[in-house]
Tab-separated table of C-alpha atoms and ligand atoms in Angstrom:
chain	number	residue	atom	x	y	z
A	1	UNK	CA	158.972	-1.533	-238.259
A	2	UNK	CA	160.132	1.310	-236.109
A	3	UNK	CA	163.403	2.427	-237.133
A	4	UNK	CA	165.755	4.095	-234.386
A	5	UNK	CA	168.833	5.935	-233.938
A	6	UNK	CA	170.164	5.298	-229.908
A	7	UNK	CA	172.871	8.315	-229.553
A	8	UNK	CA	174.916	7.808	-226.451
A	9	UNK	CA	178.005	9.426	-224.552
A	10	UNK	CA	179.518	6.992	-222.309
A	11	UNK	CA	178.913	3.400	-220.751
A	12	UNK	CA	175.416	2.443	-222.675
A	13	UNK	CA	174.374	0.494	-220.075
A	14	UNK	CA	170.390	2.080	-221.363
A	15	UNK	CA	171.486	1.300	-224.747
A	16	UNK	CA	172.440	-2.133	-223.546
A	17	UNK	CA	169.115	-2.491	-221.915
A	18	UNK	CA	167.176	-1.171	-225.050
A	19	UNK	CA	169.355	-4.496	-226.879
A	20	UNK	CA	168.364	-6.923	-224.478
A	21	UNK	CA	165.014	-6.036	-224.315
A	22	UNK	CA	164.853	-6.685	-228.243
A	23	UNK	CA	166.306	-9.707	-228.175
A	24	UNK	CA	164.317	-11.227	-225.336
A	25	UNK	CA	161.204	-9.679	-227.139
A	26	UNK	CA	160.225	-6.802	-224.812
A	27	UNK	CA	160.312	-4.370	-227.818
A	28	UNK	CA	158.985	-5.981	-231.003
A	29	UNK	CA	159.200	-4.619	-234.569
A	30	UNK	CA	162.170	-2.545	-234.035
A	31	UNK	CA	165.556	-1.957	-234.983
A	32	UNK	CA	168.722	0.104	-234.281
A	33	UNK	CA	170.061	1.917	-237.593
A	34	UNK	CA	173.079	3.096	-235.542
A	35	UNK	CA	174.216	3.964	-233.010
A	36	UNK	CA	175.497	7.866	-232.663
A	37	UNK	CA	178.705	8.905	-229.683
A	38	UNK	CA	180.131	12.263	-229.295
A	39	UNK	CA	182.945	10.160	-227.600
A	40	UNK	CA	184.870	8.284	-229.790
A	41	UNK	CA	185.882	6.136	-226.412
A	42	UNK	CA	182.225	6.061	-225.175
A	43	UNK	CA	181.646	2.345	-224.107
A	44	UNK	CA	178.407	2.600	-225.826
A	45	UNK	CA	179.938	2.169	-229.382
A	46	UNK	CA	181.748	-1.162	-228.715
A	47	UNK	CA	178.441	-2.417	-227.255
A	48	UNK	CA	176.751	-1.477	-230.699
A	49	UNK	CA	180.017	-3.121	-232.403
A	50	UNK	CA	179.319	-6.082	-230.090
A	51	UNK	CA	175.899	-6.120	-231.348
A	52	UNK	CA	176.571	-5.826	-235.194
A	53	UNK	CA	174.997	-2.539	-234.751
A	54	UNK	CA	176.891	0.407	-236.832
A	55	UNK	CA	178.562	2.974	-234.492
A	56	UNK	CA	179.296	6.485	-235.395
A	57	UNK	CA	181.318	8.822	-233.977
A	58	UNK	CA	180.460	12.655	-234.235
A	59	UNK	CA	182.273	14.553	-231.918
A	60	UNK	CA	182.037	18.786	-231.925
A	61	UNK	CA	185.678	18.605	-231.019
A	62	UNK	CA	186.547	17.943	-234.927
A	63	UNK	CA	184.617	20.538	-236.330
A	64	UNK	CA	185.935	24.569	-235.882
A	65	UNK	CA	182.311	25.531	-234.663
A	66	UNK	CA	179.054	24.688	-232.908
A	67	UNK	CA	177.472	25.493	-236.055
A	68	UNK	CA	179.373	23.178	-238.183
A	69	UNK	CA	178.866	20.483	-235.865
A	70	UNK	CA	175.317	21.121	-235.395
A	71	UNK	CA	174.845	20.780	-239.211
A	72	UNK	CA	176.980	17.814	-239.599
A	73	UNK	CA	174.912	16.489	-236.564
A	74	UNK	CA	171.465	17.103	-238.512
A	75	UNK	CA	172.519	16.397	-241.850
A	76	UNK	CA	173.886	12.735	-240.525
A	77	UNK	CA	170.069	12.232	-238.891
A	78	UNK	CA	168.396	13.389	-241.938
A	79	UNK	CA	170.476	10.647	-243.923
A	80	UNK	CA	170.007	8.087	-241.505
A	81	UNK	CA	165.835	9.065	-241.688
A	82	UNK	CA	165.071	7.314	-238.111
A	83	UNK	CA	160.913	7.025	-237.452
A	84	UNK	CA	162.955	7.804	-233.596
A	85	UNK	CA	165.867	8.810	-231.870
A	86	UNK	CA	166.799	7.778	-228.327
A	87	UNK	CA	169.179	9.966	-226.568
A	88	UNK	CA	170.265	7.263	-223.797
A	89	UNK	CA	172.711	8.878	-222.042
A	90	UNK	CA	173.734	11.698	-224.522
A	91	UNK	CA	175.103	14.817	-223.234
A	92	UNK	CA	175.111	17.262	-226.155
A	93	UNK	CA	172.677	19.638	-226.599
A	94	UNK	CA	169.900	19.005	-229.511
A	95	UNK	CA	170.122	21.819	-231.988
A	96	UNK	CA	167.065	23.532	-232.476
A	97	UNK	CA	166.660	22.795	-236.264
A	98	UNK	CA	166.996	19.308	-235.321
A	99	UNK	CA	164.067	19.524	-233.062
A	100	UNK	CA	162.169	20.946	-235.656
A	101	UNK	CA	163.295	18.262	-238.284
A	102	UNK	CA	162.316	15.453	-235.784
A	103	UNK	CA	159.461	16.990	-234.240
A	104	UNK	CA	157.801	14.864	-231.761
A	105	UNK	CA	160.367	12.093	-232.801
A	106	UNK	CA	163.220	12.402	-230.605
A	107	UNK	CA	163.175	10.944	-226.548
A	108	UNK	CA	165.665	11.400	-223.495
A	109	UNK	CA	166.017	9.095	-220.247
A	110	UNK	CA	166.736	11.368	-217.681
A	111	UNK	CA	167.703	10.223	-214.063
A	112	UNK	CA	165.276	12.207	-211.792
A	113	UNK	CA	161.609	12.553	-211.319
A	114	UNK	CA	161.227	15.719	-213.590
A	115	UNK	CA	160.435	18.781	-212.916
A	116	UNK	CA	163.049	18.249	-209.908
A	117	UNK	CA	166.752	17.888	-210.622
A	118	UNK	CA	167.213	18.542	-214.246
A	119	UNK	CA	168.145	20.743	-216.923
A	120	UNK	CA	171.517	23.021	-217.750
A	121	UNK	CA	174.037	21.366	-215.603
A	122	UNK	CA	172.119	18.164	-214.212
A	123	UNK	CA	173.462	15.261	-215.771
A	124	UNK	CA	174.826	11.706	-214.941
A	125	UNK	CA	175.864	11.683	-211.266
A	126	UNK	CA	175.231	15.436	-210.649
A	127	UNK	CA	171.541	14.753	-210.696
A	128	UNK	CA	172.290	12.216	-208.210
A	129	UNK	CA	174.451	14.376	-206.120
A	130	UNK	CA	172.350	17.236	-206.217
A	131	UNK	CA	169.190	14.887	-204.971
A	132	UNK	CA	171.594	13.764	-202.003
A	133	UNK	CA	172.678	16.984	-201.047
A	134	UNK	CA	168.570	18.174	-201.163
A	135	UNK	CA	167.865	15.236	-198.914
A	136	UNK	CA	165.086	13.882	-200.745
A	137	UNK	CA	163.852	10.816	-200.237
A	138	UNK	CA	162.352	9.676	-203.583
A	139	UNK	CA	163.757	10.295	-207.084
A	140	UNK	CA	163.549	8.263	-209.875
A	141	UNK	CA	164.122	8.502	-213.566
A	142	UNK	CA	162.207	10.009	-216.581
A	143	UNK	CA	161.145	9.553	-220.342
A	144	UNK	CA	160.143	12.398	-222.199
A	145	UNK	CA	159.826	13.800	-225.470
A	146	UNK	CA	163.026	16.746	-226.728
A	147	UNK	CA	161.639	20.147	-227.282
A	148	UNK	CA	163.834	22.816	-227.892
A	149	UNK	CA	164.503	23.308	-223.887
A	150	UNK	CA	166.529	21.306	-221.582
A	151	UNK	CA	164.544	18.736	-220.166
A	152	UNK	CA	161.023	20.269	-220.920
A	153	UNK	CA	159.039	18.462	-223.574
A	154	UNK	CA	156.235	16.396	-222.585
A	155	UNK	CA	156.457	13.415	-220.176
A	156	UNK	CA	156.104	10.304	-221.344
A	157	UNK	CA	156.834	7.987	-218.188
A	158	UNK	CA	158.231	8.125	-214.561
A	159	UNK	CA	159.335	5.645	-212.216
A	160	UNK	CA	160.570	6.552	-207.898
A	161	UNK	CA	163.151	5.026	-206.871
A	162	UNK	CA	164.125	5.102	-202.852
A	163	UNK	CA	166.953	6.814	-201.428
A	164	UNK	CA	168.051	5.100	-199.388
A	165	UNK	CA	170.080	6.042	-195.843
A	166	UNK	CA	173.893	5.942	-196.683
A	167	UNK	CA	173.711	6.739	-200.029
A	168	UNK	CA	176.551	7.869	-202.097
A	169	UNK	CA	175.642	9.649	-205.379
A	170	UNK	CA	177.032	6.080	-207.412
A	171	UNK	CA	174.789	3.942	-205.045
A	172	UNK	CA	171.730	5.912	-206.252
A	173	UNK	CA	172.631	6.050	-209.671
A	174	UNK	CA	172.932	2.574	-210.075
A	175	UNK	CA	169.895	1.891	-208.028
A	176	UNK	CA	167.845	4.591	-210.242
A	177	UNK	CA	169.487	2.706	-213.746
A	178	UNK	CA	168.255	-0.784	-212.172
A	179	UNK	CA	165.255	0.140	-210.753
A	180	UNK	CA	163.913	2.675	-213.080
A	181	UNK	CA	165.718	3.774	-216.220
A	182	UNK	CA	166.344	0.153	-217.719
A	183	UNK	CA	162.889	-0.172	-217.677
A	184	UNK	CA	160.739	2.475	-218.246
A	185	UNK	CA	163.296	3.085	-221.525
A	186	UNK	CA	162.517	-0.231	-222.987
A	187	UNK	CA	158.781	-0.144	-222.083
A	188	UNK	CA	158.264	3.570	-223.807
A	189	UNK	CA	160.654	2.231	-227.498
A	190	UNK	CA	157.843	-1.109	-227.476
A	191	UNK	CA	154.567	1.359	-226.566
A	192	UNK	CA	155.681	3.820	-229.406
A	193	UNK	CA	156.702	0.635	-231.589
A	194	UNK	CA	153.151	-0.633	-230.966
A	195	UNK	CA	151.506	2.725	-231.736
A	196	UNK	CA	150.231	3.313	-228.180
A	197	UNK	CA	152.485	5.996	-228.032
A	198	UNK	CA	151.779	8.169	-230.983
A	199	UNK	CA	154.600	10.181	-232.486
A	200	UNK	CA	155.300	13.009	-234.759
A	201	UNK	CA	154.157	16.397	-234.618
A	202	UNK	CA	151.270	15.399	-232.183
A	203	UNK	CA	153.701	14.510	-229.139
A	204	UNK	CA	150.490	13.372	-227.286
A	205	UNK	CA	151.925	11.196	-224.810
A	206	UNK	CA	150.441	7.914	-223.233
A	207	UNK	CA	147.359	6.631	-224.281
A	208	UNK	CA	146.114	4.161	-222.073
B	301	LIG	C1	172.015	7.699	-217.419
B	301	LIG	O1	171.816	7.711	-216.037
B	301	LIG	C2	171.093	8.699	-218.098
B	301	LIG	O2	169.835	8.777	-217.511
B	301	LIG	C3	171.862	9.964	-217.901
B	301	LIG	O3	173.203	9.616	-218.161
B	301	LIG	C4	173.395	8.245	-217.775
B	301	LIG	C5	174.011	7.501	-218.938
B	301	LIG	O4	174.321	6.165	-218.578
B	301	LIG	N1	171.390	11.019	-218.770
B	301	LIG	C6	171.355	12.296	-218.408
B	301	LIG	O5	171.786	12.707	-217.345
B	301	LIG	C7	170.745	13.226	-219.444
B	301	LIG	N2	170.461	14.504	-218.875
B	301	LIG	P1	174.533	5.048	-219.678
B	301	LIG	O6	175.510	5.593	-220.713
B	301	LIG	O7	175.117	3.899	-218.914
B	301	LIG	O8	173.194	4.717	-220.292
């Protein structure tokens, strides 16, 4: 049974994808411990709520320093003792201890075809708008593994999307969530659940 933690900032719609695919059987032998916010309005809680899942709200805003939040942050984790944590859609920087804690045990969805369009200051719809204003005409979304950079452990699975003519950065976010992100998520959470993707301190990647 692969335990996770899914930690998410606003509308969940990966977390919601990660639910469905469990209960239509797309991702076997797994379950969600909780579900972590930084945003005690994010969406993403009442979907876990709606799902009998328990939400938790850890926000740095309630703690004096980085530090203390950090700790909080890691000491929470280490209670909860996921086998994995999701970040699906979670825009607060992983500490560094918690890296090491979780080594090879934490994944991000990020919306772009990395190495292009990510890391300090691409997130949610500025990746999009910063594809747009580049002109490209494929992007696409991510899974990877959290190192201690932004956006720079290994990959673990990408999907293109088109960009289409007339796109607005919304349009292609959606179309990157639909098309890619609510997929490859899912598929990555039942290949590590089915040991195809090993995890740990190995971070080895795809086996096929
Ligand atoms: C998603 O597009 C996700 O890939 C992105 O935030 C959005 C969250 O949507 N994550 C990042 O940009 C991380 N760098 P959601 O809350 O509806 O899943």
């Amino acid at each position: 049974m692969l335990n996770m933690v899914v930690c998410v900032s606003g509308g969940g719609t990966n977390l919601q994808a990660i639910l469905d695919a469990m209960k239509e059987g797309r991702i076997q032998d797994s379950r969600i411990l909780a579900v972590v916010s930084n945003n005690a309005s994010a969406y993403g809680l009442k979907r876990a709520e709606m799902a009998g899942i328990d939400g938790i709200c850890l926000s740095p805003k309630d703690y004096d320093t980085r530090e203390e939040f950090n700790q909080a942050f890691c000491e929470k984790m280490k209670r909860l003792k996921p086998d994995l944590i999701v970040l699906a859609g979670f825009l607060v920087n992983i500490p560094p201890r918690m890296v090491k804690e979780f080594a090879g045990r934490i994944i991000n969805i990020h919306p772009s075809l990395i190495p292009s369009f990510c890391g300090t200051g691409f997130y949610g719809l500025k990746v999009h708008e910063g594809a747009l204003r580049r002109g490209v005409k494929i992007t696409g979304a991510t899974v990877h593994f959290v190192d201690e950079g932004t956006d720079t452990g290994p990959i673990l699975c990408q999907k293109a999307v088109e960009v289409k003519e007339g796109d607005t950065p919304e349009s292609l976010q959606r179309r990157v969530m639909e098309e890619a992100e609510w997929i490859i998520l899912p598929q990555v959470i039942q290949e590590i659940a089915q040991g195809r993707i090993r995890i740990g301190e190995e971070q080895e990647g795809l086996k096929r």
